[in-house]
Coordinates of C-alpha atoms in Angstrom, one line a residue:
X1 CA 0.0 0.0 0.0
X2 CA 1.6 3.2 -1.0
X3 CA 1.1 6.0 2.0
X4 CA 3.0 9.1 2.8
X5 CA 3.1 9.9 5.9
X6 CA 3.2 13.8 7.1
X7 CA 3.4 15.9 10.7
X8 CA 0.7 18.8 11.1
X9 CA 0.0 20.6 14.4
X10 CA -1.8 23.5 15.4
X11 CA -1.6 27.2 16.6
X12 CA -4.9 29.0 18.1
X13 CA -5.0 32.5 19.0
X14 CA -6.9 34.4 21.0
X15 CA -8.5 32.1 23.3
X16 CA -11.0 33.6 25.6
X17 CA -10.1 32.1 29.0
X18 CA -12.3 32.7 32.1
X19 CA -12.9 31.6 36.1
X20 CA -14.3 28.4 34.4
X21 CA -12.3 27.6 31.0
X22 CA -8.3 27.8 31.9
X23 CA -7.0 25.6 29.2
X24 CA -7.2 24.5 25.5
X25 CA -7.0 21.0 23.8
X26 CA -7.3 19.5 20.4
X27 CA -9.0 16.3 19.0
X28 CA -7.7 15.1 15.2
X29 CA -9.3 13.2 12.8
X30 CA -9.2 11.9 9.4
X31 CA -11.0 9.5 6.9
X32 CA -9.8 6.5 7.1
X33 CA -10.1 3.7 4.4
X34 CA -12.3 4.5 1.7
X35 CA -15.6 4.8 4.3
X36 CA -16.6 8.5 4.4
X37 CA -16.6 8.6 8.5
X38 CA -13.9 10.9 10.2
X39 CA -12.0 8.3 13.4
X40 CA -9.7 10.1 16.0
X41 CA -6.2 8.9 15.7
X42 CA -4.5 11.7 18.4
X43 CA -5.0 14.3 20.6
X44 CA -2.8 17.2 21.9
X45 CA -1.7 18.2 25.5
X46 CA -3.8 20.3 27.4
X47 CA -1.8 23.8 27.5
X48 CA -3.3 25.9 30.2
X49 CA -3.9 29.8 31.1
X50 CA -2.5 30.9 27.2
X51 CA -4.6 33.1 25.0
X52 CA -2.1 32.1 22.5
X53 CA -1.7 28.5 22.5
X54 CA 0.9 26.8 20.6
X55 CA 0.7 23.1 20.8
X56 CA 4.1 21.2 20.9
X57 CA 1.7 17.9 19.7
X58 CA 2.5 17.0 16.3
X59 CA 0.2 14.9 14.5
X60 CA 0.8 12.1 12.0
X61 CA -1.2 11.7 8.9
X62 CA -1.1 9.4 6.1
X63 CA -1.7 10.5 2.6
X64 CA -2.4 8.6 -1.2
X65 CA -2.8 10.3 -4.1
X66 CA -5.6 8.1 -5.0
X67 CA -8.2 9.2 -1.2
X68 CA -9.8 12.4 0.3
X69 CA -7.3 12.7 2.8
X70 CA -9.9 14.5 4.7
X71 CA -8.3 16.0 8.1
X72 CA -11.0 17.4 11.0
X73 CA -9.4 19.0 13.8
X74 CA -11.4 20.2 16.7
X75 CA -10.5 22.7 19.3
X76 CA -11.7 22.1 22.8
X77 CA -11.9 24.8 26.0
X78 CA -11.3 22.8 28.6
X79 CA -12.2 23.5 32.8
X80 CA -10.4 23.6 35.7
X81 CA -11.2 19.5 36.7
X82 CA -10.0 18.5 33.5
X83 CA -13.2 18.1 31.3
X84 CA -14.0 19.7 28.4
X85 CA -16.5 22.9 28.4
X86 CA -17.1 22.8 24.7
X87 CA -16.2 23.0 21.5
X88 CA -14.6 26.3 20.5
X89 CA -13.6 25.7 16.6
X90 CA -12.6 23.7 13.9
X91 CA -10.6 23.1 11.4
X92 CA -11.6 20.8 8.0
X93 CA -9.8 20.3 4.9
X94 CA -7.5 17.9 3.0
X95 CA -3.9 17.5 2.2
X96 CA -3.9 18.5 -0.9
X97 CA -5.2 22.0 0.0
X98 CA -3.1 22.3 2.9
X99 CA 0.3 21.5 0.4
X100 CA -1.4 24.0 -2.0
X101 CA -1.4 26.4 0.4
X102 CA 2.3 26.8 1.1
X103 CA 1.5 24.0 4.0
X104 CA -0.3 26.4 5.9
X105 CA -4.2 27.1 6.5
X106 CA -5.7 29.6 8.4
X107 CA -8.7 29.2 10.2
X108 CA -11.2 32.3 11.6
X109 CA -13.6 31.9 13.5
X110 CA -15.6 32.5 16.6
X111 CA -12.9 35.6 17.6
X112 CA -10.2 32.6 17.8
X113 CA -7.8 32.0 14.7
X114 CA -6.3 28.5 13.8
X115 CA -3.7 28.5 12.2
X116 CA -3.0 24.2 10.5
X117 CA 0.8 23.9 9.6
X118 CA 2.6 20.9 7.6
X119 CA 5.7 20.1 8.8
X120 CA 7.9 17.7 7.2
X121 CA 7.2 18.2 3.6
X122 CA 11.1 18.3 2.7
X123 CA 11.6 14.7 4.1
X124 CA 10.8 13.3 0.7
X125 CA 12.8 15.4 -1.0
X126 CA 16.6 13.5 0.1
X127 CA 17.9 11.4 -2.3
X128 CA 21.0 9.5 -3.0
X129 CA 23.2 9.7 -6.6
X130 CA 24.5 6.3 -7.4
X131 CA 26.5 5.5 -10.3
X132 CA 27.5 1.7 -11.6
X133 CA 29.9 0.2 -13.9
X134 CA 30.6 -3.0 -15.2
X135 CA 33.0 -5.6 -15.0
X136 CA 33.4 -8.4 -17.7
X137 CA 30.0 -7.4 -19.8
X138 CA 29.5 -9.6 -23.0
X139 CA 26.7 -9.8 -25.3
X140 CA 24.6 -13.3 -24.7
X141 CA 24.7 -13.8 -28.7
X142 CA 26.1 -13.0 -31.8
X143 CA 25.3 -9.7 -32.2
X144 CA 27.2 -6.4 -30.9
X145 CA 27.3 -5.7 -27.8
X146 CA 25.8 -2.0 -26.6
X147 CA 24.9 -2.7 -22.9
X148 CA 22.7 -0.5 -20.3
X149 CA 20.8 -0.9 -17.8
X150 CA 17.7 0.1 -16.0
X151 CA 16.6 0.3 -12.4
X152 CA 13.2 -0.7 -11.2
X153 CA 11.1 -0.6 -7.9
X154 CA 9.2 -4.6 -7.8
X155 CA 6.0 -4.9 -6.3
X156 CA 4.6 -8.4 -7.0
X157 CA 2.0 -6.6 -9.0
X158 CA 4.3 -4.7 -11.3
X159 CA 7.7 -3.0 -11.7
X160 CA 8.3 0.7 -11.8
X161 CA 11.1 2.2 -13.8
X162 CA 13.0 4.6 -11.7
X163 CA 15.9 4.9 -13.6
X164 CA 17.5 3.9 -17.2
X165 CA 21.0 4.1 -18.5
X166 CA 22.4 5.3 -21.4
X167 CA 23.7 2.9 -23.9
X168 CA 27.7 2.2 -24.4
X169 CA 28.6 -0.1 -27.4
X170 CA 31.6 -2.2 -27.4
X171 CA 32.8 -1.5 -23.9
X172 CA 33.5 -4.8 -21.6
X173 CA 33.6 -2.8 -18.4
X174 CA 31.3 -0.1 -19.1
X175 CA 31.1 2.6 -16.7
X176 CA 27.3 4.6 -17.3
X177 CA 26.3 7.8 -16.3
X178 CA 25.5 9.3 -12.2
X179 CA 22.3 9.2 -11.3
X180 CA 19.9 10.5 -8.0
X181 CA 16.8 7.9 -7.0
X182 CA 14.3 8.8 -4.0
X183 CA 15.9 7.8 -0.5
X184 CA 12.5 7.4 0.9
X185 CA 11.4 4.5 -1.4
X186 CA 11.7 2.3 1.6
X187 CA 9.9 4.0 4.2
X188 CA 6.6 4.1 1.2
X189 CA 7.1 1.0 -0.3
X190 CA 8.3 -1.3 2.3
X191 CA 7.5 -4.7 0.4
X192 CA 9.2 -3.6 -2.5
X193 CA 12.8 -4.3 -3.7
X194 CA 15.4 -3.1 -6.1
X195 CA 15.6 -4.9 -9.1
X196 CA 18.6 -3.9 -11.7
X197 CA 18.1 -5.8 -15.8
X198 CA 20.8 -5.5 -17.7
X199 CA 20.3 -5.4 -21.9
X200 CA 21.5 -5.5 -24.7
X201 CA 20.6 -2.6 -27.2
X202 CA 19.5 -4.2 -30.7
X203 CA 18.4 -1.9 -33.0
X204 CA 16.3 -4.3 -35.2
X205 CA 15.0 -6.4 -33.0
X206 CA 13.6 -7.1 -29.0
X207 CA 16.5 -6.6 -26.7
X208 CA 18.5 -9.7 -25.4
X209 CA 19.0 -9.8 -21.6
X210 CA 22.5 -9.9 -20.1
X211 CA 21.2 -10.2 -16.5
X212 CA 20.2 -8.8 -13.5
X213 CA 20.3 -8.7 -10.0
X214 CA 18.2 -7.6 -6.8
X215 CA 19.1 -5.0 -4.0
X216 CA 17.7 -2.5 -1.6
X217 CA 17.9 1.4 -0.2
X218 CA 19.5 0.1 3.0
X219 CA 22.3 -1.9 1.1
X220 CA 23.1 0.8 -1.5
X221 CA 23.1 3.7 1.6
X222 CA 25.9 1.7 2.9
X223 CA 28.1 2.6 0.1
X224 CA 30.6 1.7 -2.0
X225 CA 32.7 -1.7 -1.3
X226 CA 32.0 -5.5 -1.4
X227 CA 28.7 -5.0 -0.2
X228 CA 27.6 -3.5 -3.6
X229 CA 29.2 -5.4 -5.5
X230 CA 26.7 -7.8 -7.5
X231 CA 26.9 -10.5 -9.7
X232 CA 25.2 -10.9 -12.4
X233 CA 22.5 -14.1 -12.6
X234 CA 19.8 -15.0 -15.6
X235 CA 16.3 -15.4 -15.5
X236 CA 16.7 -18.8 -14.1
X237 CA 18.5 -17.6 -11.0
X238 CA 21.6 -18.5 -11.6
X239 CA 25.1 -16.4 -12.3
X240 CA 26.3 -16.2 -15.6
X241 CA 29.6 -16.9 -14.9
X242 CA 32.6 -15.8 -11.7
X243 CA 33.0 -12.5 -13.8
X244 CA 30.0 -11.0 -14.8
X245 CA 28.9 -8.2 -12.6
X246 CA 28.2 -4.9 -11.5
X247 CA 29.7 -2.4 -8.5
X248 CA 28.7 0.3 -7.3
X249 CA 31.2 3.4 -8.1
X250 CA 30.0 6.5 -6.6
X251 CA 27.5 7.2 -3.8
X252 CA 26.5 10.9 -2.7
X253 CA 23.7 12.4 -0.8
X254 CA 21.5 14.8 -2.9
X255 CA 18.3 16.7 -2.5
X256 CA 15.9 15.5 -4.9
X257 CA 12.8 17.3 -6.5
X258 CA 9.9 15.8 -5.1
X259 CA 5.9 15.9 -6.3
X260 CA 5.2 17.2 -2.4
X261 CA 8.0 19.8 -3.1
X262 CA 6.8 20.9 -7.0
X263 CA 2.9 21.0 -5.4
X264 CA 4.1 23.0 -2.7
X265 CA 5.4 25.6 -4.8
X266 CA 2.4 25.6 -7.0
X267 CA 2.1 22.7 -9.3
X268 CA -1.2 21.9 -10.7
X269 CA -2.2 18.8 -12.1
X270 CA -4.8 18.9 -15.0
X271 CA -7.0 15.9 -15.3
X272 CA -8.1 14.2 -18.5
X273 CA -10.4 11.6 -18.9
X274 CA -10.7 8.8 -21.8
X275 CA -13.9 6.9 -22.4
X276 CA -13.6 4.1 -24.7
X277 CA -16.8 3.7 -26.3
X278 CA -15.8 1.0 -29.0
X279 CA -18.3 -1.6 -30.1
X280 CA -16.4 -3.8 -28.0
X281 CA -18.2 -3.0 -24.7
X282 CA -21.2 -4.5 -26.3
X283 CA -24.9 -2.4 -27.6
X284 CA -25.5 0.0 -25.5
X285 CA -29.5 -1.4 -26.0
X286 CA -28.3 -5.0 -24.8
X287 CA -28.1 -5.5 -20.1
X288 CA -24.8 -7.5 -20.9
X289 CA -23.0 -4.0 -22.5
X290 CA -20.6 -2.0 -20.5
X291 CA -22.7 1.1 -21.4
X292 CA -26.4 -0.2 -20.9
X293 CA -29.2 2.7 -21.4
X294 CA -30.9 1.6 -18.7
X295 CA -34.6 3.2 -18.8
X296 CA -34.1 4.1 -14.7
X297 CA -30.2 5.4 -15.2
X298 CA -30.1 7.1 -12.2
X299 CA -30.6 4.5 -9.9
X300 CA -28.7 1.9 -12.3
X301 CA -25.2 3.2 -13.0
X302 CA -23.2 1.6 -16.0
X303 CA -19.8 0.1 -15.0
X304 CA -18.7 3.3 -16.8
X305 CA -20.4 5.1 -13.9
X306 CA -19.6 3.5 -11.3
X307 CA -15.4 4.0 -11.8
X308 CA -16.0 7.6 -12.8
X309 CA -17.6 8.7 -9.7
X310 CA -14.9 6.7 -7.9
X311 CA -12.2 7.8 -9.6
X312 CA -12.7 11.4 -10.4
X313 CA -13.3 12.9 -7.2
X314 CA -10.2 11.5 -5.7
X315 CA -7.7 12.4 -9.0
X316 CA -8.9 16.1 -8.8
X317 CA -7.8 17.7 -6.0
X318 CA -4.7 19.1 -7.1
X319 CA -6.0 21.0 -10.0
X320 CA -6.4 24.6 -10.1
X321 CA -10.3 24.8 -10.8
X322 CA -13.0 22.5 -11.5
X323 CA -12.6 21.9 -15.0
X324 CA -11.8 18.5 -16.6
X325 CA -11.2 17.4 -20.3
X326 CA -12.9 13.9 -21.2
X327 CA -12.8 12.7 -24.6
X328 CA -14.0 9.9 -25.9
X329 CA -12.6 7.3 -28.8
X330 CA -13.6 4.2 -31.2
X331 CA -17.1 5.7 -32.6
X332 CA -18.6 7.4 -34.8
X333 CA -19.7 11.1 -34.0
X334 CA -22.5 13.6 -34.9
X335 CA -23.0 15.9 -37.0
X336 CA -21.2 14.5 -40.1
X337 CA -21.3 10.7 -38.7
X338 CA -17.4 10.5 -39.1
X339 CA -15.0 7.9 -37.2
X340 CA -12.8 9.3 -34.5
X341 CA -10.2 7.6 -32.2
X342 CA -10.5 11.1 -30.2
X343 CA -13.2 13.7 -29.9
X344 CA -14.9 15.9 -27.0
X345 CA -17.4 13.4 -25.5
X346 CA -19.6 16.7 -24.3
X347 CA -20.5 17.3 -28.1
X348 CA -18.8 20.5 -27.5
X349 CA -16.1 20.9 -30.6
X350 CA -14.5 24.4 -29.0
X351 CA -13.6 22.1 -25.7
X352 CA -13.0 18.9 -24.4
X353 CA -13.7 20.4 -20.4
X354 CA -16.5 20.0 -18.6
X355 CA -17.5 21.4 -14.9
X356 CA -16.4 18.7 -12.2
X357 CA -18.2 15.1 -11.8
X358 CA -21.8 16.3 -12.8
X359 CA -20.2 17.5 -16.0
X360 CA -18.6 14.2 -16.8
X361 CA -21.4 12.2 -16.1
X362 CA -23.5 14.5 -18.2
X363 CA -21.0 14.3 -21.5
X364 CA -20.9 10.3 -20.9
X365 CA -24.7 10.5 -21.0
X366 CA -25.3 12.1 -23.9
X367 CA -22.5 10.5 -25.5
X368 CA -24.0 6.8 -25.2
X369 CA -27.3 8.3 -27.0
X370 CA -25.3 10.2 -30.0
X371 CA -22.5 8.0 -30.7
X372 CA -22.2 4.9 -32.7
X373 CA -19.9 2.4 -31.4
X374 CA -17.3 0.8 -33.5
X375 CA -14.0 -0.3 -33.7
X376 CA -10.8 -0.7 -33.0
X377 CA -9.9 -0.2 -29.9
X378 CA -6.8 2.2 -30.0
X379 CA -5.2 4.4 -27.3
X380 CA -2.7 6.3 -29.4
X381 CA -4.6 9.4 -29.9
X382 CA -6.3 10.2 -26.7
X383 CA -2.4 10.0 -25.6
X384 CA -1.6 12.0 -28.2
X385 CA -3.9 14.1 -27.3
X386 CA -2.7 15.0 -23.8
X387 CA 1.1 14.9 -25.0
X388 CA 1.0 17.7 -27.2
X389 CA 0.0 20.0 -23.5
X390 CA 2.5 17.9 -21.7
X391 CA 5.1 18.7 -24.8
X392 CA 4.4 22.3 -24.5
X393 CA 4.8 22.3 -20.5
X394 CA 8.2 20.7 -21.3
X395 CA 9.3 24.3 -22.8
X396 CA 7.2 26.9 -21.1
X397 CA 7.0 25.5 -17.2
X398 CA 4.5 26.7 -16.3
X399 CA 4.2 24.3 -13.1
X400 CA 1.6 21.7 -14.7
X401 CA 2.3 17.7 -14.8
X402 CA -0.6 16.5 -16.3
X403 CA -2.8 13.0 -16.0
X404 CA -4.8 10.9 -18.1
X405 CA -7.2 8.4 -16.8
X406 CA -8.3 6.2 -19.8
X407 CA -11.6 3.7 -18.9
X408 CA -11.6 0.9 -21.2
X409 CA -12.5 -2.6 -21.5
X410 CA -9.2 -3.5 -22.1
X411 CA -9.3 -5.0 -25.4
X412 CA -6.5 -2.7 -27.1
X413 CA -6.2 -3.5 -31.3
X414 CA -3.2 -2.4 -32.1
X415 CA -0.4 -2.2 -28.9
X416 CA 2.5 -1.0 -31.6
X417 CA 0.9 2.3 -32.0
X418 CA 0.3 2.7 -28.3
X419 CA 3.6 1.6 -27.2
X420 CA 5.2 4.3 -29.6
X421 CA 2.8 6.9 -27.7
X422 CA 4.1 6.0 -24.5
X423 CA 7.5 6.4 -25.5
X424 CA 7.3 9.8 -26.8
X425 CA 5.2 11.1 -24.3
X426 CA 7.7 9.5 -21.4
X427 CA 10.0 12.4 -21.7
X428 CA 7.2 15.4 -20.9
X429 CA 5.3 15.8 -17.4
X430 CA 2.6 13.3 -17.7
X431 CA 0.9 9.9 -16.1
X432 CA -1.4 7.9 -17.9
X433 CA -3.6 5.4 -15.8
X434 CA -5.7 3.0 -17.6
X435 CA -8.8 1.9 -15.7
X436 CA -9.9 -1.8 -17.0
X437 CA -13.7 -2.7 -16.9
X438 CA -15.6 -6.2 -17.8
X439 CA -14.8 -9.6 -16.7
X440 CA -12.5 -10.4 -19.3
X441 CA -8.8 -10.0 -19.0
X442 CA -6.6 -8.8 -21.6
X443 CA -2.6 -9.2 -21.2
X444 CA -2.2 -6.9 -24.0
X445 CA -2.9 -3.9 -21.9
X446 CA -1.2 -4.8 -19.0
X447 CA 2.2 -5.2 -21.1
X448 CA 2.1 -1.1 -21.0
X449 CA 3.2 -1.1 -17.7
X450 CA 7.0 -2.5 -18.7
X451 CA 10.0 -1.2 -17.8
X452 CA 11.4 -2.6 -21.4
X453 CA 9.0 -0.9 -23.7
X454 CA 10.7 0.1 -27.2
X455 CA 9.6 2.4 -29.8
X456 CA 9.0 1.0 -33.4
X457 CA 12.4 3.3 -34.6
X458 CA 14.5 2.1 -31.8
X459 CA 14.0 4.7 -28.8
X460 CA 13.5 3.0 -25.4
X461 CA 11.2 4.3 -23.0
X462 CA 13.1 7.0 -20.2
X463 CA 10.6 6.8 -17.5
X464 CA 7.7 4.7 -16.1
X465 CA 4.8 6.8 -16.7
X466 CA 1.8 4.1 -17.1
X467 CA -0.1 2.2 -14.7
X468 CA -3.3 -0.7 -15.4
X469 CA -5.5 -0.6 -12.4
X470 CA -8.6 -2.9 -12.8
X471 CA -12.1 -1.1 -11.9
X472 CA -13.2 -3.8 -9.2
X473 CA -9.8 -3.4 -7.3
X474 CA -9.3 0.5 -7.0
X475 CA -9.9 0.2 -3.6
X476 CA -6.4 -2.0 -3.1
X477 CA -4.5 -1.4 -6.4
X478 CA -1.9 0.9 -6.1
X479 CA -2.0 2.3 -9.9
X480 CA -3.1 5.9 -9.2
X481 CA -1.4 6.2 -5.8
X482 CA 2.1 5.7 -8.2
X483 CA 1.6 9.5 -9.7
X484 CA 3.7 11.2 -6.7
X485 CA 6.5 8.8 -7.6
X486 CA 6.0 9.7 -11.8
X487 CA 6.3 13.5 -10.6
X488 CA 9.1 12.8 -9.0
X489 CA 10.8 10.2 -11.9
X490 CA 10.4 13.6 -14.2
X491 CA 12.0 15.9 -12.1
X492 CA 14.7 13.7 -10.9
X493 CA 15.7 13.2 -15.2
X494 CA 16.3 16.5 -15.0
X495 CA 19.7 16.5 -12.5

């Protein structure tokens, strides 16, 4: 489960104290889970005969990405025996607005001022700069050998690329670039290890695999000697030979960019919604389709539905307004009844943006009445789509990383065009989730994730930007928790 964990605590000024109320004490809260019911996890000392109290409590609280991280603090006068005499204020909001607010939120009210601070955003922002050569490197066939290598963090459910090499040709004891990974990975992802693949680069055809070998922050923050030094083993677990391996050559402390830091300082992240409504999600007439017209709609939500009013709320907090781009692809679209892998599902051709959750529901309404499903299911252009803002924000920074959501049943036509989407899009700030509906289960789609993806002219993929999270398990997956660690795979390819 991927949870950050912050400190906030609490300032109140101008407490009215009296013969009866000669202290001050603070309850917190937050929303645990996905249930929508605030639970006490701390209160503060009582701090007594101070109109201006400063609490030296500091409260923990987790955050995802992907939940409310709703926060309720209430501020309690407290009597002379101890008890409470009432409650004087409060103070609700969630992380997100608290980082967006230079991690600190005022609160007015009853003649008393709150004041909510976040403490310990700069924790995730340490990092260490590793750099690794190679001893005894040879090709595992005929062709020439052009090693490099790339670093990923392994969850059981998928690998995420934190870091790739550049490649060296004809060099037996290659030594590859410095670079700075995230020393907090860890402390978030505490079931995950470091996995390291080593390639080699063939133009023409898939990559051939040298080997590989597994690690972890603790080991590498011990630093260079025998204790990172690794040989190399195949897929079958064993070592290639007494020669074959890597070492670690450099090892430095650095400060590291981190999605906390760049939201902090203003960041907004723009959401973007794909609807796949291809023929392959069935008639929209027929109660086995993904996108059923039911006669009572309201009280029978499609599939569709049902992820977008899960999703959407949760993805939109760190935007700057309420406005969200959905487009739709794989039909075909009024007026002129022409085929498009990517048009404004509203029916609006000046924008793709609706107003918040009612507005998306609305454009997928209309949509499954004006649209004709068809086929094939293709991804390239909805990413293409987002890429060319993404692209811009690459030259122009104006502080945006953006993120497309893509619902889909999955069953994806042609992957090459995709893959090559991915790739170009990797270098520019942007996530894309895909959000898998129906019972059927397509392997296709779930390749996207890889570390190893190549471009159809060669170019391999610089950064993990894509995650497959399947509709019935966003309460558990991890997919859209990932972004804060994509934010922070873009910055870091910038040192």
């Amino acid at each position: 489960m991927v949870i950050f964990n912050f400190s906030i605590n609490l300032v109140v000024r101008n407490v009215k104290l009296s013969q009866e109320v000669v202290g001050t004490r603070a309850s917190f809260s937050v929303v645990c889970g996905t249930n929508k019911y605030f639970t006490e996890i701390s209160q503060s000392e009582t701090v007594l005969n101070e109109t201006n109290v400063y609490f030296r409590h500091v409260c923990q609280v987790p955050y995802r990405f992907d939940r409310s991280n709703s926060v309720l603090i209430k501020i309690y006068a407290v009597r002379a025996d101890g008890l409470f005499a009432g409650e004087i204020g409060r103070c609700s909001f969630d992380l997100a607005s608290l980082m967006m607010n230079k991690c600190r939120l005022n609160f007015p009210q009853n003649g008393i001022d709150a004041e909510v601070n976040l403490l310990d955003v700069d924790k995730y922002s340490n990092g260490i700069q590793l750099q690794f050569h190679g001893e005894h490197i040879h090709s595992p066939n005929s062709l020439p050998l052009a090693s490099y290598y790339y670093l990923v963090l392994h969850f059981p459910s998928r690998d995420v690329l934190l870091y790739k090499s550049e490649i060296i040709k004809l060099e037996k004891d290659p030594k590859w670039k410095a670079f700075v990974v995230p020393s907090h990975l860890m402390e978030v992802f505490p079931t995950a290890t470091l996995r390291v693949y080593c390639y080699n680069y063939n133009i023409n055809s898939e990559d051939s695999i040298i080997g590989m070998f597994e690690t972890t922050v603790s080991r590498l923050l011990q630093g260079i000697g025998p204790i990172n030094t690794y040989m190399l083993i195949n897929t079958s677990g064993e070592r290639i030979d007494e020669k074959t391996c890597f070492q670690l050559s450099l090892f430095n402390l650095r400060k590291l960019p981190s999605f906390f830091d760049a939201v902090n300082q203003g960041m907004h992240v723009p959401i973007t919604l794909g609807v796949d409504m291809t023929a392959s999600n069935g008639n929209p007439n027929n109660t086995d389709s993904l996108h059923y017209i039911h006669p009572h709609t309201s009280h029978y939500p499609t599939p569709y539905e049902m992820a977008l009013n899960y999703v959407v709320p949760s993805v939109t907090k760190h935007q700057a307004n309420r406005n969200i781009g959905v487009v739709g692809f794989g039909a075909y679209i009024p007026p002129n009844h022409s085929f498009s892998q990517c048009f404004n599902l509203s029916g609006n051709s000046a924008t793709a943006n609706v107003d918040g959750l009612q507005g998306v529901l609305e454009a997928y309404s209309q949509a499954r009445l004006v649209v004709q499903p068809f086929a094939p299911t293709e991804y390239a252009d909805v990413i293409y789509h987002v890429a060319k803002f993404a692209k811009a924000e690459s030259k122009r920074r104006l502080g945006l990383y953006f993120v497309l959501v893509v619902f889909t049943n999955g069953g994806i036509t042609n992957s090459r065009r995709t893959i090559d989407a991915i790739v170009d899009s990797a270098p520019h700030p942007m996530s894309i989730v895909f959000v898998t509906l129906g019972k059927e289960h397509f392997p296709e789609i779930e390749k996207l994730e890889s570390a190893s993806l190549k471009h159809s002219d060669g170019r391999l993929l610089c950064r993990s930007i894509v995650s497959v999270v399947p509709a019935s398990d966003l309460q558990n997956n991890d997919g859209l928790a990932l972004i804060p660690l994509h934010v922070g795979s873009y910055f870091a390819g910038g040192l």
